[in-house]
mmCIF file of C-alpha atoms and ligand atoms in Angstrom:
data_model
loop_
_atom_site.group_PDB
_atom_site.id
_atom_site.type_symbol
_atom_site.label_atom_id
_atom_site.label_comp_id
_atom_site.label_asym_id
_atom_site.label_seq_id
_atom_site.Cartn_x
_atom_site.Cartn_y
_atom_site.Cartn_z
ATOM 1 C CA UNK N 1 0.000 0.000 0.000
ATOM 2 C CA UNK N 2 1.161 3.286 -0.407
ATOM 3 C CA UNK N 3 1.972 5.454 2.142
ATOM 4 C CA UNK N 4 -0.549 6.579 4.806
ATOM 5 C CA UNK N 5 -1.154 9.473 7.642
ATOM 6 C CA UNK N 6 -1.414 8.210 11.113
ATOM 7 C CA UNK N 7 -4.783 9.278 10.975
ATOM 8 C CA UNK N 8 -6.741 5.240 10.698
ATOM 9 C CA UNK N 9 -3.487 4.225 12.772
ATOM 10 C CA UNK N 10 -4.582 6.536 15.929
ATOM 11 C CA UNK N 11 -8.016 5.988 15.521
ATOM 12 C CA UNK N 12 -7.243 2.582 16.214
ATOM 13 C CA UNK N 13 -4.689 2.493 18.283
ATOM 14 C CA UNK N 14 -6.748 4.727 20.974
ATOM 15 C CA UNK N 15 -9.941 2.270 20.599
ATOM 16 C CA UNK N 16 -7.571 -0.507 20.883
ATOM 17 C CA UNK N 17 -5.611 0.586 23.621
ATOM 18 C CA UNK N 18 -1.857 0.183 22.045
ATOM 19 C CA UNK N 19 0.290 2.759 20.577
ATOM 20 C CA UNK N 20 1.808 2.912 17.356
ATOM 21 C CA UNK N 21 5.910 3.050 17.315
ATOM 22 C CA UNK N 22 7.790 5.855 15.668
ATOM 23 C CA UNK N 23 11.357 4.818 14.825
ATOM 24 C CA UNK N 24 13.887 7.309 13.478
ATOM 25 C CA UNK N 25 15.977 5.992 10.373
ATOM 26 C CA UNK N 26 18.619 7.638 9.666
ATOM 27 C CA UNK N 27 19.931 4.989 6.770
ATOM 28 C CA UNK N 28 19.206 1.946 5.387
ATOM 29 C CA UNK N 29 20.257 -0.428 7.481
ATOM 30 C CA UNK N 30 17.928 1.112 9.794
ATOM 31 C CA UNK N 31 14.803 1.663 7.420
ATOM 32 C CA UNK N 32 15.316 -2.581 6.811
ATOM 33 C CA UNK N 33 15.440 -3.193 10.261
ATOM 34 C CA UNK N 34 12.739 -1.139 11.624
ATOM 35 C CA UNK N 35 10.339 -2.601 8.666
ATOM 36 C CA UNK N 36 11.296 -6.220 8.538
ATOM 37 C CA UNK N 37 9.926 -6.343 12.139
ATOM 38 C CA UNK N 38 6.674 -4.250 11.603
ATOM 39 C CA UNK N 39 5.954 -6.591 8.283
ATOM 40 C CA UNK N 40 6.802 -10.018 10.256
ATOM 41 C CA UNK N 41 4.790 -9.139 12.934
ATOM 42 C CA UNK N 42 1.859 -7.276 10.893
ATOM 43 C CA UNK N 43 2.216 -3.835 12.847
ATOM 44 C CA UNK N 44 1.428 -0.186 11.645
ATOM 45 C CA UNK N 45 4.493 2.163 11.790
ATOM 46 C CA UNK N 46 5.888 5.144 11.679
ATOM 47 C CA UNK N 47 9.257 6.059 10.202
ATOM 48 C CA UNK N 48 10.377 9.758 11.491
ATOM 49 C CA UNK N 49 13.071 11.599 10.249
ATOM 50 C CA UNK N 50 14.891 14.105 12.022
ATOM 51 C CA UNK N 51 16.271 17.950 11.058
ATOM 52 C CA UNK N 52 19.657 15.989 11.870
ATOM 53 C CA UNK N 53 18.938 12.699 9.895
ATOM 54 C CA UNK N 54 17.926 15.488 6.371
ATOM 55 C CA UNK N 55 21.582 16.846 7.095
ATOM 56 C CA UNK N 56 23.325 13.345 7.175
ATOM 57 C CA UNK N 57 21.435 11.379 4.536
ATOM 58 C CA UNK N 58 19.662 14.205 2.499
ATOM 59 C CA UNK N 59 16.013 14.231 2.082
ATOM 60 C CA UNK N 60 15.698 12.320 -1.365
ATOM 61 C CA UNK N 61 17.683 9.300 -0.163
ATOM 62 C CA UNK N 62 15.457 8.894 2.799
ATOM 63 C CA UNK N 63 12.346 9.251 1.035
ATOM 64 C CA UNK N 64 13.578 6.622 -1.547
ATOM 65 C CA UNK N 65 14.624 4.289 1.217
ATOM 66 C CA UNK N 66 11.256 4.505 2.403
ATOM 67 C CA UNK N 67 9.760 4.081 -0.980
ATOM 68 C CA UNK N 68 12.216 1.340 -1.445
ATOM 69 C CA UNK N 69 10.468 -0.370 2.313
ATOM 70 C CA UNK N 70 7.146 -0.123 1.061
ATOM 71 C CA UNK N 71 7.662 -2.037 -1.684
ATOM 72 C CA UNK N 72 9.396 -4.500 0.053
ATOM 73 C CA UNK N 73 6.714 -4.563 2.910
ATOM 74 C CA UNK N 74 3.436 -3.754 1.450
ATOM 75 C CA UNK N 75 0.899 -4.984 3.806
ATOM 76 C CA UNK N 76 1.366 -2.439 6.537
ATOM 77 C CA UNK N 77 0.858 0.710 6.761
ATOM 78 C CA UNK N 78 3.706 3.068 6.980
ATOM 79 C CA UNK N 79 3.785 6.730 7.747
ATOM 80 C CA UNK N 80 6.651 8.604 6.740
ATOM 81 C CA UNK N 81 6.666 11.296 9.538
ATOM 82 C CA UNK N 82 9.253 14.985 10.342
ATOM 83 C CA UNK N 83 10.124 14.780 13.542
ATOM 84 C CA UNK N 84 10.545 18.286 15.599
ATOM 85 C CA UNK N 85 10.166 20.536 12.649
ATOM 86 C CA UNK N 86 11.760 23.937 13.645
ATOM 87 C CA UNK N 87 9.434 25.914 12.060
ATOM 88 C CA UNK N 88 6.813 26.343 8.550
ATOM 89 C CA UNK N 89 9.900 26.156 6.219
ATOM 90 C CA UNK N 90 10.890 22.973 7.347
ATOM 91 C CA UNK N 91 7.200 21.794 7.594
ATOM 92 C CA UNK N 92 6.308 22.908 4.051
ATOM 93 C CA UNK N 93 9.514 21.406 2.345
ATOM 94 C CA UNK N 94 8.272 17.689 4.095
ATOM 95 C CA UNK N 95 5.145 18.274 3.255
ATOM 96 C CA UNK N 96 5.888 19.084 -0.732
ATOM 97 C CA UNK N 97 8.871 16.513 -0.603
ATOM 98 C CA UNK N 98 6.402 13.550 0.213
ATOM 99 C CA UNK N 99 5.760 13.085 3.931
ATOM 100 C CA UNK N 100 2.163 12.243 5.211
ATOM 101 C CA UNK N 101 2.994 13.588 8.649
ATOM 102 C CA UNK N 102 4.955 16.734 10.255
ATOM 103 C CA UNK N 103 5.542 17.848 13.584
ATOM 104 C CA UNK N 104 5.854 20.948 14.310
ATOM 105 C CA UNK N 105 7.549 21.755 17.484
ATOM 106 C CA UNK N 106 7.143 25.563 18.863
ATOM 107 C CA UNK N 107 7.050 23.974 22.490
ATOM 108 C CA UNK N 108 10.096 26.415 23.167
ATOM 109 C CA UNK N 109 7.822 29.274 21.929
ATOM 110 C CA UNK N 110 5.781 31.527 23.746
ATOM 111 C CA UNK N 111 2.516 29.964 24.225
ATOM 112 C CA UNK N 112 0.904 32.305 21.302
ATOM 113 C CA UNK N 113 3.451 32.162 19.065
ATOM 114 C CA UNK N 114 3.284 28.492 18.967
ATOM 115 C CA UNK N 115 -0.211 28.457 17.909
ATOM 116 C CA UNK N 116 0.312 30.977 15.605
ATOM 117 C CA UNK N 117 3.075 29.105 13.889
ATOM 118 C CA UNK N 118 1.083 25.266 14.571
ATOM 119 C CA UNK N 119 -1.808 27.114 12.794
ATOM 120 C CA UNK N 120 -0.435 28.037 10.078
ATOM 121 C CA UNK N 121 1.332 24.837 9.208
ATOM 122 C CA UNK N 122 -2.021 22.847 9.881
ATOM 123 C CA UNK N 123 -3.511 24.918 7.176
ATOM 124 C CA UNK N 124 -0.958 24.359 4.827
ATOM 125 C CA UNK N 125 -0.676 20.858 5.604
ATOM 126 C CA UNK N 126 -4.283 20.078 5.525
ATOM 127 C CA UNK N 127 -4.443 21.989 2.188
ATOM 128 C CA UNK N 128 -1.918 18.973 1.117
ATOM 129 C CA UNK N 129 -3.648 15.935 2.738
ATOM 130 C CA UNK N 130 -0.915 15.760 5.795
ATOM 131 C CA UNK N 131 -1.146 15.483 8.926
ATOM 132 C CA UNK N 132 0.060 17.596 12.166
ATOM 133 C CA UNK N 133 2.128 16.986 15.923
ATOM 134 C CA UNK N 134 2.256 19.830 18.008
ATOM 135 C CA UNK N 135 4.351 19.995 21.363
ATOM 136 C CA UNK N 136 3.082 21.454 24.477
ATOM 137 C CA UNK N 137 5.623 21.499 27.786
ATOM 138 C CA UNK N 138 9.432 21.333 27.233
ATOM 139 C CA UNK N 139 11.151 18.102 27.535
ATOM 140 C CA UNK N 140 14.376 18.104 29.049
ATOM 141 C CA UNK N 141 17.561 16.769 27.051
ATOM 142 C CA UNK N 142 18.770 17.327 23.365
ATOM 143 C CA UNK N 143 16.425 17.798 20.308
ATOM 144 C CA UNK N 144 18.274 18.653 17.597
ATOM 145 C CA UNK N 145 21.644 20.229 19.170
ATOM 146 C CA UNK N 146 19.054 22.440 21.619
ATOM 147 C CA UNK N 147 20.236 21.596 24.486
ATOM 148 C CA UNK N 148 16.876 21.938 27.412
ATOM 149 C CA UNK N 149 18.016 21.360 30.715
ATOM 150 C CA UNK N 150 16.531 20.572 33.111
ATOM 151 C CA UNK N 151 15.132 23.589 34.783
ATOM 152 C CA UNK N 152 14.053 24.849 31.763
ATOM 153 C CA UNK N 153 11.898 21.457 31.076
ATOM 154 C CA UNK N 154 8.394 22.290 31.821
ATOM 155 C CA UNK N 155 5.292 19.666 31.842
ATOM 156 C CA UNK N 156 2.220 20.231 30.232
ATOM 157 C CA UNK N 157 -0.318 22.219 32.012
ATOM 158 C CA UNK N 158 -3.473 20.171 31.292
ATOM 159 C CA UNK N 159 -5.682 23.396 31.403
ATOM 160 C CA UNK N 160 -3.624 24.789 28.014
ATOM 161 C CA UNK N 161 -4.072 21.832 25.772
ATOM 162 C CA UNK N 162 -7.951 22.041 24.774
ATOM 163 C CA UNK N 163 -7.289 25.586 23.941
ATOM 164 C CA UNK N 164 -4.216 24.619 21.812
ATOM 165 C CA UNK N 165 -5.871 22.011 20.417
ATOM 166 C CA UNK N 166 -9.221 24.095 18.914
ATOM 167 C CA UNK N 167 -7.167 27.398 18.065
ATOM 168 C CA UNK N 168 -4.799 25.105 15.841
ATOM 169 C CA UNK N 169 -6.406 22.396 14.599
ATOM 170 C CA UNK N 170 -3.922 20.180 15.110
ATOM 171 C CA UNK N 171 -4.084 16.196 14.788
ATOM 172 C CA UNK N 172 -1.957 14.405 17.408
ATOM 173 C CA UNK N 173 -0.200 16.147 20.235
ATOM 174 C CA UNK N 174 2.985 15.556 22.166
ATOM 175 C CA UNK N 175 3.002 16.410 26.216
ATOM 176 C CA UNK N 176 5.600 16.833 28.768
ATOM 177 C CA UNK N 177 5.311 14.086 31.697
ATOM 178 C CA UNK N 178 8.767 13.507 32.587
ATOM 179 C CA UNK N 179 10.533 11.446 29.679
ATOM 180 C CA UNK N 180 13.441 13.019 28.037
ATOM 181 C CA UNK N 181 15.356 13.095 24.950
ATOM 182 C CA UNK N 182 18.758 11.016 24.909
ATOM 183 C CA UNK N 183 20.020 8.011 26.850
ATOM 184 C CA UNK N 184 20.880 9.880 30.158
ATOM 185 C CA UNK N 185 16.608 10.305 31.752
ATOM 186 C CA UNK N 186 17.687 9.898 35.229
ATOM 187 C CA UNK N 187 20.141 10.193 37.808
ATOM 188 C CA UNK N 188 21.641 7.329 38.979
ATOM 189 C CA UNK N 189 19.650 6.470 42.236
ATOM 190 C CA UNK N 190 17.003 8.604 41.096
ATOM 191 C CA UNK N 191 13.529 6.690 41.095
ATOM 192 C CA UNK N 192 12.294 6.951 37.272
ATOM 193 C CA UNK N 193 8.838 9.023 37.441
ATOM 194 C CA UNK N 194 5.981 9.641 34.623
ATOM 195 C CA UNK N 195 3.205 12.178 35.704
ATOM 196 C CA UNK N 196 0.131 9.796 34.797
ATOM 197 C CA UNK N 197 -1.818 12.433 36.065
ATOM 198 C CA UNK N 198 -1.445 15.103 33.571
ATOM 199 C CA UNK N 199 -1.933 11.863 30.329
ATOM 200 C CA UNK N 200 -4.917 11.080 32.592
ATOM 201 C CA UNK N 201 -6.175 14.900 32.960
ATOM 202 C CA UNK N 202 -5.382 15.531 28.925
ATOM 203 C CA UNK N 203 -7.346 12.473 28.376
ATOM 204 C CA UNK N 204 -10.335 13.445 29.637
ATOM 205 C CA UNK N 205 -10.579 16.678 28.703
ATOM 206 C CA UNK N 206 -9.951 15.975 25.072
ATOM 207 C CA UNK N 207 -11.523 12.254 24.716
ATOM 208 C CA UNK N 208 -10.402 10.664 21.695
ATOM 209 C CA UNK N 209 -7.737 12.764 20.942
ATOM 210 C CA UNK N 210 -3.636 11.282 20.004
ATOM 211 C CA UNK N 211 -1.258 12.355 22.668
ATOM 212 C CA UNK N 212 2.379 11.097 21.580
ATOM 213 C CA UNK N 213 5.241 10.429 24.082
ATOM 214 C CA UNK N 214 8.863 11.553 22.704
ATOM 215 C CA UNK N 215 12.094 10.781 24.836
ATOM 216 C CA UNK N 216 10.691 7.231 25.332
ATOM 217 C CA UNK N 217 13.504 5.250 25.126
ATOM 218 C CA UNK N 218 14.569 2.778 27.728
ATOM 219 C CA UNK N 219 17.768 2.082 27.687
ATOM 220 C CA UNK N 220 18.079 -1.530 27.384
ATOM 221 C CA UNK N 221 21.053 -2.004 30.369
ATOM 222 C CA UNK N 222 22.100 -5.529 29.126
ATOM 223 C CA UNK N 223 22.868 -3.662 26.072
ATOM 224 C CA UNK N 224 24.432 -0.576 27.692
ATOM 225 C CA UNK N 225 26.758 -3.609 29.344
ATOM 226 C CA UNK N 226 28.091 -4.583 26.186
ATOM 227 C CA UNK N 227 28.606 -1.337 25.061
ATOM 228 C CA UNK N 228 30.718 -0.764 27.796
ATOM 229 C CA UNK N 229 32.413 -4.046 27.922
ATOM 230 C CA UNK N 230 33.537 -3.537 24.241
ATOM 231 C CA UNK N 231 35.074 -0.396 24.905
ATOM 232 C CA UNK N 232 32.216 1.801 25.134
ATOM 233 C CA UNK N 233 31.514 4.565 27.973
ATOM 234 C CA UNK N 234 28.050 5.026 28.839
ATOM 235 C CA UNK N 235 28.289 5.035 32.337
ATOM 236 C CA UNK N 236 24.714 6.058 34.252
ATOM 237 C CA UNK N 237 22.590 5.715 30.778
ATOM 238 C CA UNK N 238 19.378 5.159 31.990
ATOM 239 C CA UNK N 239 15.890 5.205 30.278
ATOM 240 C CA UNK N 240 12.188 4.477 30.848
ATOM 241 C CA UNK N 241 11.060 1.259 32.647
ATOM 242 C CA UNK N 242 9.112 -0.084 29.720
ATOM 243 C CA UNK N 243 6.066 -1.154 32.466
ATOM 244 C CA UNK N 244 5.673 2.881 32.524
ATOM 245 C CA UNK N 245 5.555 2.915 28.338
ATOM 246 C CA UNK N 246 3.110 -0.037 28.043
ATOM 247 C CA UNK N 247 0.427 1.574 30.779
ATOM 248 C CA UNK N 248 0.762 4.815 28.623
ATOM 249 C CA UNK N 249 0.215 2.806 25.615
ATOM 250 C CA UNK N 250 -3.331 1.928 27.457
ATOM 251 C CA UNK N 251 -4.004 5.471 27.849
ATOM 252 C CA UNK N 252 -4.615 8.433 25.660
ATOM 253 C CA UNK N 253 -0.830 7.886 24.417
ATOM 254 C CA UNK N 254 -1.028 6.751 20.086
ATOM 255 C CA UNK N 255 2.463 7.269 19.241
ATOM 256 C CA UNK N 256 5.651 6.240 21.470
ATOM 257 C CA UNK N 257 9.113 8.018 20.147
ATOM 258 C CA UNK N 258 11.897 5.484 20.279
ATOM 259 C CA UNK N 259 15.473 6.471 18.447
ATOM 260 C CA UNK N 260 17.839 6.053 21.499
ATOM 261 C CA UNK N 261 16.931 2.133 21.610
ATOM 262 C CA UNK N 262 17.735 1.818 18.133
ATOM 263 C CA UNK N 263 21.145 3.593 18.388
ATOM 264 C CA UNK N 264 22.110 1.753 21.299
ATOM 265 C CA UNK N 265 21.074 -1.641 19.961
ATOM 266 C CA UNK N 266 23.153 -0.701 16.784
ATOM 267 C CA UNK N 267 26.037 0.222 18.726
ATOM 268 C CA UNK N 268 26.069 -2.832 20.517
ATOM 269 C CA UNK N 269 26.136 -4.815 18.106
ATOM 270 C CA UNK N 270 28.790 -2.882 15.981
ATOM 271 C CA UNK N 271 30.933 -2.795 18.935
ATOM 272 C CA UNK N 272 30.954 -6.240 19.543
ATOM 273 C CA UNK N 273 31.540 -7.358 16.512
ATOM 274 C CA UNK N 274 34.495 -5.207 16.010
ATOM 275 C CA UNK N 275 35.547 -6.198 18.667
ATOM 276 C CA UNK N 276 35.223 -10.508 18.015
ATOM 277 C CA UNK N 277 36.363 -9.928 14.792
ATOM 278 C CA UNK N 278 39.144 -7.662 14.552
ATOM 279 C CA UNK N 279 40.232 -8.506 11.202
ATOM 280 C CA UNK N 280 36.907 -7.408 9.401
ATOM 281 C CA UNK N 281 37.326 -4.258 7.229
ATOM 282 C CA UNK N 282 34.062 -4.890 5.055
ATOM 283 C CA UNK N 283 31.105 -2.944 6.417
ATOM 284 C CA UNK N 284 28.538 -5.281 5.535
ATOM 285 C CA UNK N 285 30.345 -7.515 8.265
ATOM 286 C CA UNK N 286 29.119 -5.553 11.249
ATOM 287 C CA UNK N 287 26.444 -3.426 9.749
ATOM 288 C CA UNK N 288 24.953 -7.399 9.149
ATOM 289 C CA UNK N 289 24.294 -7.667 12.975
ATOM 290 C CA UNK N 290 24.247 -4.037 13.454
ATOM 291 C CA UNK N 291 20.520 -4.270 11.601
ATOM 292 C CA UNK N 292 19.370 -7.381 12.843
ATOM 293 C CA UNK N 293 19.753 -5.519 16.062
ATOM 294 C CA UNK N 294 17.955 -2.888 15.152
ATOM 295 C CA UNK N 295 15.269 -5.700 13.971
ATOM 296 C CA UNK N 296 15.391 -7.151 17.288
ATOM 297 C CA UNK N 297 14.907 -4.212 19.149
ATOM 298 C CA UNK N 298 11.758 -2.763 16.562
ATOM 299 C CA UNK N 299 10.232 -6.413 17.200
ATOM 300 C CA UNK N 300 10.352 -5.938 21.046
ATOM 301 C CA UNK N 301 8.985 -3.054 21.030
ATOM 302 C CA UNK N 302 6.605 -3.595 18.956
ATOM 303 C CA UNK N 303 5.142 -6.727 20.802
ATOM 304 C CA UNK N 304 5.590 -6.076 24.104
ATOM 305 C CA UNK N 305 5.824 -2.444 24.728
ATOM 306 C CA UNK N 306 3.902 -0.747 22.457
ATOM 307 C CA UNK N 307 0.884 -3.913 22.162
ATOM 308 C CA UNK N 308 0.392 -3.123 18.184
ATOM 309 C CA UNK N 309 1.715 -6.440 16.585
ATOM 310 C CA UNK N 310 -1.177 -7.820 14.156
ATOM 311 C CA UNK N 311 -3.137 -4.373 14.229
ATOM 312 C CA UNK N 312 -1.690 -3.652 10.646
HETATM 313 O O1 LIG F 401 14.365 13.959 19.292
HETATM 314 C C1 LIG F 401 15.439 13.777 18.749
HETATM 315 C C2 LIG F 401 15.649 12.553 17.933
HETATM 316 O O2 LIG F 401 16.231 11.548 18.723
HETATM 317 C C3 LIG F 401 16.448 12.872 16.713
HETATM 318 O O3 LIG F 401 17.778 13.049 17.028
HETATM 319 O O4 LIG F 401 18.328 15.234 15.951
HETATM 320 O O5 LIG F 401 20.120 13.587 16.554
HETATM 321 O O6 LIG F 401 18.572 13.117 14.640
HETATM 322 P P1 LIG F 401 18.759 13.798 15.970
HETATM 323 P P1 LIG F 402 14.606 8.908 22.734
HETATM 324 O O1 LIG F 402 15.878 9.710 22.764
HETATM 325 O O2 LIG F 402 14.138 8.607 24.143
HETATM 326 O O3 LIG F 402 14.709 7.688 21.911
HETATM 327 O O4 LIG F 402 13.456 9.838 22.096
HETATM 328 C C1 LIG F 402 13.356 9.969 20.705
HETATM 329 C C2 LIG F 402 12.402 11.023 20.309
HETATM 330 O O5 LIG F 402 11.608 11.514 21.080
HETATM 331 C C3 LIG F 402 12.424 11.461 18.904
HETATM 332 O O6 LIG F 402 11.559 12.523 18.678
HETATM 333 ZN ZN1 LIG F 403 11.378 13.902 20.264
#
């Protein structure tokens, strides 16, 4: 099939009570992994590229890669999605350059300004048949080389988002409950915390309605152990407890953000491999394992994090 908006996917994700998982790709290797594991286990995703992942791999090779997945997988449905658009430029050039889905992220603007700026991509977007993310609350951690610590990170004030919501017209919306961008969430000794309260306060107030959860990675620490036993430093990477992702996943939460995961699992694997076979020079000797990782860690998420195997 060709390529779709989240739009079905959310509908039935919130009825169903799973989310859908949006992977960033960055290259092939990645694109293959991330769809092998959606196709064998019949799952709906979405593929987001990154401000970052335009400037590595340029726009037209990523949109071909994609093109390239859907052929090879066509009985899901894949979304091909901007993550953390900076503003209408970059919005506009996804949205003529093929994406279904943008998000645009004014959650560092002043409250105004960022539904002046969501509006105005929502019309244009809508005008195209796309689809819009909005952010309301400030992560903390890295998006994009901005750098939000964590004083500055704000959660979403529950009272904000129905106005936000009807002033933009926006489709799916991502809220600030305590997950963070990067692999370093919490201080060691620090109990991991999600703010259930404000999902379940945004829930109710706008029934029906996509929230997304960015910074959702976990962390994996068997993995973050071989990273570090192959030479690696990571020391104190820490993520979400995935128990905290799957009750989300049960609530008003459609869309789960996962690109640490997938670097990790790739590093892993690269690292290891380098490291058992010191002789290899040719890249398809550790970029082999380095996507069936990534396939490995799309396919446990996808089953039993996220709950959307066979909802394709
Ligand atoms: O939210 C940020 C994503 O993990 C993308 O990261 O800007 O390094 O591509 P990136
Ligand atoms: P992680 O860094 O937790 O994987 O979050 C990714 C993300 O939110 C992309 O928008
Ligand atoms: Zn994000």
């Amino acid at each position: 099939m060709p390529l779709v908006t989240t739009t079905e996917m959310f509908k039935k994700a919130y009825e169903g009570g799973y989310a859908v998982g949006a992977f960033n790709v960055n290259n092939m290797e990645i694109v293959q992994g991330i769809t092998e594991a959606a196709s064998e286990l019949n799952a709906p995703v979405i593929l987001q590229v990154s401000a970052g992942a335009r400037k590595y791999a340029k726009h037209v090779y990523l949109v071909k890669l994609v093109e390239a997945a859907i052929a090879d997988c066509p009985d899901i449905p894949i979304a091909l999605h901007l993550d953390h658009g900076a503003d209408f430029e970059i919005c506009k050039s996804c949205i003529d350059g093929g994406f279904t889905s943008v998000m645009i992220d004014g959650s560092s603007r002043p409250f105004e300004e960022n539904i002046a700026e969501t509006r105005k991509v929502v019309e244009y977007a809508h005008d195209h048949g796309v689809v819009v993310e909005a952010e309301l609350g400030k992560l903390a951690g890295i998006e994009d080389a901005v750098n939000v610590s964590e004083a500055d990170a704000q959660f979403t004030n529950p009272a904000e988002v129905e106005e936000f919501v009807t002033r933009t017209g926006v489709d799916s919306l991502a809220i600030a409950i305590g997950t963070s961008h990067g692999a370093y969430k919490f201080k060691p000794g620090q109990k991991p915390q999600l703010r259930f309260d404000i999902l379940e306060e945004v829930g109710r107030r706008l029934p029906q309605f996509p929230i997304v959860l960015h910074g959702a990675s976990s962390v994996p620490q068997d993995l973050v152990k071989v990273i570090n036993h192959f030479g690696g430093q990571m020391p104190d990477a820490i993520g979400i407890p995935e128990e905290m992702l799957r009750k989300a996943s049960t609530m008003a939460v459609c869309k789960i953000n996962i690109d640490s995961d997938v670097r990790v699992a790739m590093t892993a694997a690269i690292r290891k491999h380098m490291a058992e076979n010191p002789s290899h020079f040719d890249p398809r000797q550790y970029l082999t394992p380095a996507r069936t990782a990534v396939k490995e860690m799309v396919a446990h998420k996808i089953k039993d994090v996220l709950g959307c195997a066979g909802k394709a």
